[in-house]
mmCIF file of C-alpha atoms and ligand atoms in Angstrom:
data_model
loop_
_atom_site.group_PDB
_atom_site.id
_atom_site.type_symbol
_atom_site.label_atom_id
_atom_site.label_comp_id
_atom_site.label_asym_id
_atom_site.label_seq_id
_atom_site.Cartn_x
_atom_site.Cartn_y
_atom_site.Cartn_z
ATOM 1 C CA UNK A 1 79.115 -86.632 93.062
ATOM 2 C CA UNK A 2 76.391 -86.277 90.569
ATOM 3 C CA UNK A 3 77.089 -86.083 86.850
ATOM 4 C CA UNK A 4 74.235 -85.173 84.097
ATOM 5 C CA UNK A 5 73.977 -87.116 81.310
ATOM 6 C CA UNK A 6 74.678 -84.476 78.382
ATOM 7 C CA UNK A 7 75.121 -86.921 75.350
ATOM 8 C CA UNK A 8 75.529 -90.513 74.383
ATOM 9 C CA UNK A 9 77.573 -91.236 71.443
ATOM 10 C CA UNK A 10 78.606 -94.149 69.420
ATOM 11 C CA UNK A 11 81.568 -94.862 71.449
ATOM 12 C CA UNK A 12 81.387 -92.650 74.369
ATOM 13 C CA UNK A 13 78.741 -90.990 77.051
ATOM 14 C CA UNK A 14 79.439 -87.514 77.727
ATOM 15 C CA UNK A 15 78.435 -86.022 81.239
ATOM 16 C CA UNK A 16 78.469 -82.637 82.937
ATOM 17 C CA UNK A 17 79.917 -82.662 86.525
ATOM 18 C CA UNK A 18 79.348 -80.658 89.297
ATOM 19 C CA UNK A 19 82.668 -78.533 88.177
ATOM 20 C CA UNK A 20 81.414 -75.753 85.788
ATOM 21 C CA UNK A 21 83.136 -76.305 82.211
ATOM 22 C CA UNK A 22 84.414 -80.012 83.386
ATOM 23 C CA UNK A 23 83.044 -82.802 81.363
ATOM 24 C CA UNK A 24 83.258 -86.623 82.306
ATOM 25 C CA UNK A 25 83.610 -89.039 79.101
ATOM 26 C CA UNK A 26 83.077 -92.687 79.660
ATOM 27 C CA UNK A 27 84.395 -94.438 77.090
ATOM 28 C CA UNK A 28 82.348 -97.807 75.980
ATOM 29 C CA UNK A 29 83.307 -101.095 74.570
ATOM 30 C CA UNK A 30 80.909 -101.108 71.850
ATOM 31 C CA UNK A 31 82.461 -100.197 68.184
ATOM 32 C CA UNK A 32 80.587 -99.165 65.017
ATOM 33 C CA UNK A 33 81.804 -98.706 61.380
ATOM 34 C CA UNK A 34 80.222 -97.217 58.223
ATOM 35 C CA UNK A 35 77.959 -94.646 59.567
ATOM 36 C CA UNK A 36 76.986 -97.326 62.374
ATOM 37 C CA UNK A 37 75.743 -99.977 59.671
ATOM 38 C CA UNK A 38 78.112 -102.038 61.115
ATOM 39 C CA UNK A 39 77.946 -102.753 64.898
ATOM 40 C CA UNK A 40 80.157 -105.047 67.775
ATOM 41 C CA UNK A 41 81.743 -104.617 70.809
ATOM 42 C CA UNK A 42 85.624 -104.833 71.565
ATOM 43 C CA UNK A 43 86.954 -106.382 74.676
ATOM 44 C CA UNK A 44 88.463 -103.359 76.918
ATOM 45 C CA UNK A 45 88.285 -100.950 73.935
ATOM 46 C CA UNK A 46 86.753 -98.401 76.360
ATOM 47 C CA UNK A 47 90.090 -98.612 78.459
ATOM 48 C CA UNK A 48 92.091 -98.915 75.853
ATOM 49 C CA UNK A 49 90.983 -95.735 73.693
ATOM 50 C CA UNK A 50 90.677 -93.892 77.467
ATOM 51 C CA UNK A 51 94.038 -94.621 78.156
ATOM 52 C CA UNK A 52 95.873 -94.399 74.833
ATOM 53 C CA UNK A 53 93.926 -91.011 74.400
ATOM 54 C CA UNK A 54 95.350 -89.778 77.635
ATOM 55 C CA UNK A 55 98.823 -90.411 77.275
ATOM 56 C CA UNK A 56 98.847 -88.905 73.901
ATOM 57 C CA UNK A 57 96.942 -85.784 75.141
ATOM 58 C CA UNK A 58 99.528 -85.653 78.081
ATOM 59 C CA UNK A 59 102.436 -85.842 75.394
ATOM 60 C CA UNK A 60 100.864 -83.366 73.017
ATOM 61 C CA UNK A 61 100.502 -81.059 75.798
ATOM 62 C CA UNK A 62 104.257 -81.374 76.576
ATOM 63 C CA UNK A 63 104.859 -80.252 73.081
ATOM 64 C CA UNK A 64 102.512 -77.229 73.394
ATOM 65 C CA UNK A 65 99.392 -78.651 71.905
ATOM 66 C CA UNK A 66 96.540 -76.996 73.509
ATOM 67 C CA UNK A 67 93.997 -79.826 74.383
ATOM 68 C CA UNK A 68 90.956 -80.297 76.576
ATOM 69 C CA UNK A 69 92.640 -83.286 78.609
ATOM 70 C CA UNK A 70 92.547 -83.115 82.345
ATOM 71 C CA UNK A 71 92.596 -86.569 83.831
ATOM 72 C CA UNK A 72 91.690 -90.248 83.985
ATOM 73 C CA UNK A 73 89.798 -90.689 86.842
ATOM 74 C CA UNK A 74 89.019 -94.439 86.137
ATOM 75 C CA UNK A 75 90.263 -96.984 83.468
ATOM 76 C CA UNK A 76 87.872 -96.138 81.046
ATOM 77 C CA UNK A 77 87.043 -92.398 82.002
ATOM 78 C CA UNK A 78 88.725 -89.115 81.096
ATOM 79 C CA UNK A 79 87.524 -85.549 82.118
ATOM 80 C CA UNK A 80 87.610 -82.934 79.544
ATOM 81 C CA UNK A 81 87.408 -79.031 79.752
ATOM 82 C CA UNK A 82 84.319 -78.146 77.777
ATOM 83 C CA UNK A 83 84.929 -76.768 74.321
ATOM 84 C CA UNK A 84 82.515 -75.342 71.423
ATOM 85 C CA UNK A 85 83.321 -77.795 69.134
ATOM 86 C CA UNK A 86 83.859 -77.110 65.398
ATOM 87 C CA UNK A 87 81.704 -79.885 63.289
ATOM 88 C CA UNK A 88 84.521 -80.638 61.192
ATOM 89 C CA UNK A 89 86.626 -84.014 61.297
ATOM 90 C CA UNK A 90 90.193 -83.057 60.315
ATOM 91 C CA UNK A 91 92.144 -86.079 59.043
ATOM 92 C CA UNK A 92 95.580 -86.241 58.317
ATOM 93 C CA UNK A 93 97.225 -88.538 56.024
ATOM 94 C CA UNK A 94 100.625 -90.037 55.308
ATOM 95 C CA UNK A 95 99.930 -93.140 53.598
ATOM 96 C CA UNK A 96 97.032 -93.663 51.107
ATOM 97 C CA UNK A 97 94.404 -95.971 52.774
ATOM 98 C CA UNK A 98 90.856 -96.149 53.283
ATOM 99 C CA UNK A 99 88.573 -93.673 51.558
ATOM 100 C CA UNK A 100 91.471 -92.069 49.915
ATOM 101 C CA UNK A 101 92.075 -95.347 48.025
ATOM 102 C CA UNK A 102 88.330 -95.420 47.048
ATOM 103 C CA UNK A 103 88.230 -91.610 45.777
ATOM 104 C CA UNK A 104 91.723 -91.306 44.129
ATOM 105 C CA UNK A 105 92.324 -94.774 42.743
ATOM 106 C CA UNK A 106 95.812 -94.427 44.542
ATOM 107 C CA UNK A 107 97.301 -97.776 45.725
ATOM 108 C CA UNK A 108 96.942 -98.789 49.315
ATOM 109 C CA UNK A 109 100.201 -98.400 51.062
ATOM 110 C CA UNK A 110 101.528 -95.547 48.878
ATOM 111 C CA UNK A 111 103.608 -93.024 50.802
ATOM 112 C CA UNK A 112 102.378 -89.527 50.443
ATOM 113 C CA UNK A 113 105.107 -86.854 49.387
ATOM 114 C CA UNK A 114 103.768 -84.745 51.973
ATOM 115 C CA UNK A 115 101.065 -85.074 54.560
ATOM 116 C CA UNK A 116 97.541 -84.664 53.207
ATOM 117 C CA UNK A 117 95.102 -82.472 55.494
ATOM 118 C CA UNK A 118 91.251 -83.307 54.609
ATOM 119 C CA UNK A 119 87.846 -81.976 56.253
ATOM 120 C CA UNK A 120 84.758 -83.837 56.823
ATOM 121 C CA UNK A 121 81.629 -82.321 57.651
ATOM 122 C CA UNK A 122 80.547 -83.959 61.216
ATOM 123 C CA UNK A 123 76.700 -84.778 60.154
ATOM 124 C CA UNK A 124 75.351 -88.068 60.472
ATOM 125 C CA UNK A 125 72.270 -87.925 58.754
ATOM 126 C CA UNK A 126 74.759 -86.592 55.674
ATOM 127 C CA UNK A 127 77.061 -89.291 55.708
ATOM 128 C CA UNK A 128 80.168 -86.798 56.959
ATOM 129 C CA UNK A 129 80.605 -85.490 53.529
ATOM 130 C CA UNK A 130 84.605 -84.433 52.432
ATOM 131 C CA UNK A 131 84.221 -80.490 52.650
ATOM 132 C CA UNK A 132 86.868 -78.119 50.738
ATOM 133 C CA UNK A 133 87.632 -74.479 52.209
ATOM 134 C CA UNK A 134 84.815 -72.871 50.282
ATOM 135 C CA UNK A 135 82.380 -75.289 51.974
ATOM 136 C CA UNK A 136 83.627 -74.518 54.960
ATOM 137 C CA UNK A 137 83.169 -70.730 54.508
ATOM 138 C CA UNK A 138 79.744 -71.103 53.221
ATOM 139 C CA UNK A 139 78.376 -72.828 56.205
ATOM 140 C CA UNK A 140 80.707 -70.758 58.686
ATOM 141 C CA UNK A 141 82.250 -73.192 60.212
ATOM 142 C CA UNK A 142 85.403 -71.664 60.595
ATOM 143 C CA UNK A 143 86.729 -68.408 58.991
ATOM 144 C CA UNK A 144 90.087 -68.629 56.490
ATOM 145 C CA UNK A 145 92.296 -67.364 59.190
ATOM 146 C CA UNK A 146 90.747 -70.013 61.454
ATOM 147 C CA UNK A 147 90.809 -72.761 59.423
ATOM 148 C CA UNK A 148 94.332 -71.700 58.558
ATOM 149 C CA UNK A 149 95.152 -72.186 62.406
ATOM 150 C CA UNK A 150 93.365 -75.653 62.425
ATOM 151 C CA UNK A 151 95.576 -76.875 59.565
ATOM 152 C CA UNK A 152 98.896 -75.895 60.779
ATOM 153 C CA UNK A 153 97.775 -77.496 64.258
ATOM 154 C CA UNK A 154 96.766 -80.724 62.637
ATOM 155 C CA UNK A 155 100.138 -80.708 60.689
ATOM 156 C CA UNK A 156 102.071 -80.175 64.089
ATOM 157 C CA UNK A 157 100.051 -83.104 65.840
ATOM 158 C CA UNK A 158 100.877 -85.446 62.940
ATOM 159 C CA UNK A 159 104.995 -84.518 63.261
ATOM 160 C CA UNK A 160 104.689 -85.276 66.929
ATOM 161 C CA UNK A 161 102.173 -88.172 66.915
ATOM 162 C CA UNK A 162 104.552 -89.783 64.169
ATOM 163 C CA UNK A 163 107.488 -89.656 66.024
ATOM 164 C CA UNK A 164 105.795 -91.012 69.300
ATOM 165 C CA UNK A 165 104.249 -93.678 67.354
ATOM 166 C CA UNK A 166 107.734 -94.496 65.377
ATOM 167 C CA UNK A 167 109.430 -94.835 68.701
ATOM 168 C CA UNK A 168 107.045 -97.794 69.299
ATOM 169 C CA UNK A 169 107.500 -99.341 66.088
ATOM 170 C CA UNK A 170 104.336 -98.601 64.674
ATOM 171 C CA UNK A 171 103.604 -96.388 61.300
ATOM 172 C CA UNK A 172 101.025 -93.859 61.654
ATOM 173 C CA UNK A 173 99.170 -93.902 58.575
ATOM 174 C CA UNK A 174 96.434 -91.587 59.108
ATOM 175 C CA UNK A 175 94.216 -89.950 61.876
ATOM 176 C CA UNK A 176 91.077 -87.787 62.756
ATOM 177 C CA UNK A 177 91.145 -84.827 64.647
ATOM 178 C CA UNK A 178 88.187 -82.621 66.201
ATOM 179 C CA UNK A 179 88.964 -79.353 67.536
ATOM 180 C CA UNK A 180 87.034 -76.783 69.328
ATOM 181 C CA UNK A 181 87.375 -72.953 71.224
ATOM 182 C CA UNK A 182 88.081 -73.177 75.038
ATOM 183 C CA UNK A 183 86.691 -70.778 77.438
ATOM 184 C CA UNK A 184 89.550 -68.547 76.241
ATOM 185 C CA UNK A 185 88.367 -68.412 72.975
ATOM 186 C CA UNK A 186 91.781 -70.402 71.919
ATOM 187 C CA UNK A 187 91.734 -73.081 69.443
ATOM 188 C CA UNK A 188 91.822 -76.671 71.243
ATOM 189 C CA UNK A 189 92.200 -80.030 70.423
ATOM 190 C CA UNK A 190 89.082 -82.154 71.663
ATOM 191 C CA UNK A 191 87.586 -85.547 71.464
ATOM 192 C CA UNK A 192 89.685 -88.880 71.651
ATOM 193 C CA UNK A 193 92.921 -90.038 70.039
ATOM 194 C CA UNK A 194 92.652 -93.748 69.820
ATOM 195 C CA UNK A 195 92.998 -96.876 67.774
ATOM 196 C CA UNK A 196 89.285 -96.125 66.666
ATOM 197 C CA UNK A 197 90.394 -92.768 65.253
ATOM 198 C CA UNK A 198 93.793 -93.447 63.301
ATOM 199 C CA UNK A 199 95.454 -96.042 61.175
ATOM 200 C CA UNK A 200 98.586 -97.914 62.828
ATOM 201 C CA UNK A 201 100.824 -100.498 61.431
ATOM 202 C CA UNK A 202 103.217 -102.251 62.717
ATOM 203 C CA UNK A 203 107.035 -101.114 61.324
ATOM 204 C CA UNK A 204 107.604 -104.586 60.910
ATOM 205 C CA UNK A 205 105.443 -105.874 57.896
ATOM 206 C CA UNK A 206 102.476 -103.398 58.072
ATOM 207 C CA UNK A 207 100.290 -105.715 60.430
ATOM 208 C CA UNK A 208 97.418 -103.361 61.060
ATOM 209 C CA UNK A 209 96.765 -102.553 64.585
ATOM 210 C CA UNK A 210 93.595 -100.335 64.362
ATOM 211 C CA UNK A 211 89.763 -100.218 63.906
ATOM 212 C CA UNK A 212 90.413 -101.503 60.423
ATOM 213 C CA UNK A 213 90.623 -104.961 62.025
ATOM 214 C CA UNK A 214 86.992 -104.491 63.065
ATOM 215 C CA UNK A 215 85.597 -102.589 59.737
ATOM 216 C CA UNK A 216 87.302 -105.481 57.428
ATOM 217 C CA UNK A 217 86.516 -108.341 59.896
ATOM 218 C CA UNK A 218 90.446 -108.986 60.225
ATOM 219 C CA UNK A 219 90.113 -110.849 63.378
ATOM 220 C CA UNK A 220 92.418 -110.362 66.395
ATOM 221 C CA UNK A 221 90.632 -106.632 67.280
ATOM 222 C CA UNK A 222 91.098 -107.307 70.881
ATOM 223 C CA UNK A 223 94.124 -108.536 71.248
ATOM 224 C CA UNK A 224 95.537 -105.280 68.423
ATOM 225 C CA UNK A 225 93.864 -102.729 70.381
ATOM 226 C CA UNK A 226 95.425 -104.158 73.810
ATOM 227 C CA UNK A 227 98.986 -104.484 72.020
ATOM 228 C CA UNK A 228 98.423 -100.719 70.881
ATOM 229 C CA UNK A 229 97.695 -99.512 74.767
ATOM 230 C CA UNK A 230 100.692 -101.806 75.863
ATOM 231 C CA UNK A 231 103.210 -100.044 73.142
ATOM 232 C CA UNK A 232 101.946 -96.651 73.737
ATOM 233 C CA UNK A 233 102.722 -96.946 77.559
ATOM 234 C CA UNK A 234 106.053 -98.031 76.770
ATOM 235 C CA UNK A 235 109.473 -95.898 77.155
HETATM 236 P P1 TMP B 1 88.851 -93.103 56.111
HETATM 237 O O1 TMP B 1 90.104 -93.069 55.167
HETATM 238 O O2 TMP B 1 87.567 -94.018 55.798
HETATM 239 O O3 TMP B 1 88.186 -91.470 55.335
HETATM 240 O O4 TMP B 1 89.499 -92.276 57.381
HETATM 241 C C1 TMP B 1 90.408 -91.610 57.659
HETATM 242 C C2 TMP B 1 90.814 -91.512 59.038
HETATM 243 O O5 TMP B 1 89.656 -91.155 59.763
HETATM 244 C C3 TMP B 1 90.870 -92.991 59.727
HETATM 245 O O6 TMP B 1 92.518 -92.802 60.468
HETATM 246 C C4 TMP B 1 90.082 -93.710 60.330
HETATM 247 C C5 TMP B 1 89.084 -92.037 60.621
HETATM 248 N N1 TMP B 1 88.008 -91.791 61.178
HETATM 249 C C6 TMP B 1 87.360 -91.696 62.122
HETATM 250 O O7 TMP B 1 87.869 -91.466 63.128
HETATM 251 N N2 TMP B 1 85.919 -91.810 61.889
HETATM 252 C C7 TMP B 1 85.254 -91.712 61.012
HETATM 253 O O8 TMP B 1 83.822 -91.915 61.404
HETATM 254 C C8 TMP B 1 85.900 -92.491 59.985
HETATM 255 C C9 TMP B 1 85.043 -92.730 58.811
HETATM 256 C C10 TMP B 1 87.070 -92.378 59.915
HETATM 257 N N1 LIG B 2 82.832 -94.707 64.074
HETATM 258 C C1 LIG B 2 82.180 -94.037 62.572
HETATM 259 C C2 LIG B 2 80.775 -95.093 62.565
HETATM 260 O O1 LIG B 2 80.030 -95.531 63.045
HETATM 261 C C3 LIG B 2 83.058 -94.918 61.178
HETATM 262 C C4 LIG B 2 84.192 -95.589 61.117
HETATM 263 O O2 LIG B 2 85.001 -95.452 62.077
HETATM 264 O O3 LIG B 2 84.258 -96.258 60.634
HETATM 265 O O4 LIG B 2 80.023 -94.853 61.724
#
């Protein structure tokens, strides 16, 4: 089988496969943070992120959340249906952490009364700026109706993932999603769902289990990623 390199990102290499519309993502152990100013590797990250993403995409598909996942041909590889990606990072937050602390002054750990949805323009050279609905309309990234659909979907994903992680003794603090349009013109969830893209705290004592351990030099990074994978595979 010949695959053609399409794109190499910070965490994944994407190949076109011989099957039209089917992509192969190879997940790397490389880790970056703060717009790639910090670089390193996390042991088994490729396998952990592919496996966690596969489980969560399967679970969300069962709940009726359309997504691009096909299968996991190798521990660090996923096959996806190709989407026409919307260049937005859709962040949903349940608890104050990260850039919400620094932007608002709210204390880390404060539980939000309702989930907060934020949009960041996916553009490394601009540093992924925070966008509101009007910026999104200005750049014609989505129509108001499409944006409403994205918001509704992201909030539904939050409820499903929150319940999924709660069953495994983990609090879902916040996470980032990326969406696109499939060949049928339907909104579909894309990218990955892994400890790189979310904040996960142990229900017992709020021990950090996600990429903040790497970002903030907290140690025990490889072990935490592996623990998340094992807990995601439970039940
Ligand atoms: P933030 O608090 O740094 O804005 O991050 C919010 C969530 O988005 C958090 O779960 C981590 C995730 N995230 C990414 O997936 N990619 C990124 O580049 C950034 C900055 C955050
Ligand atoms: N992955 C992003 C980067 O390298 C940021 C992050 O996850 O903190 O820039």
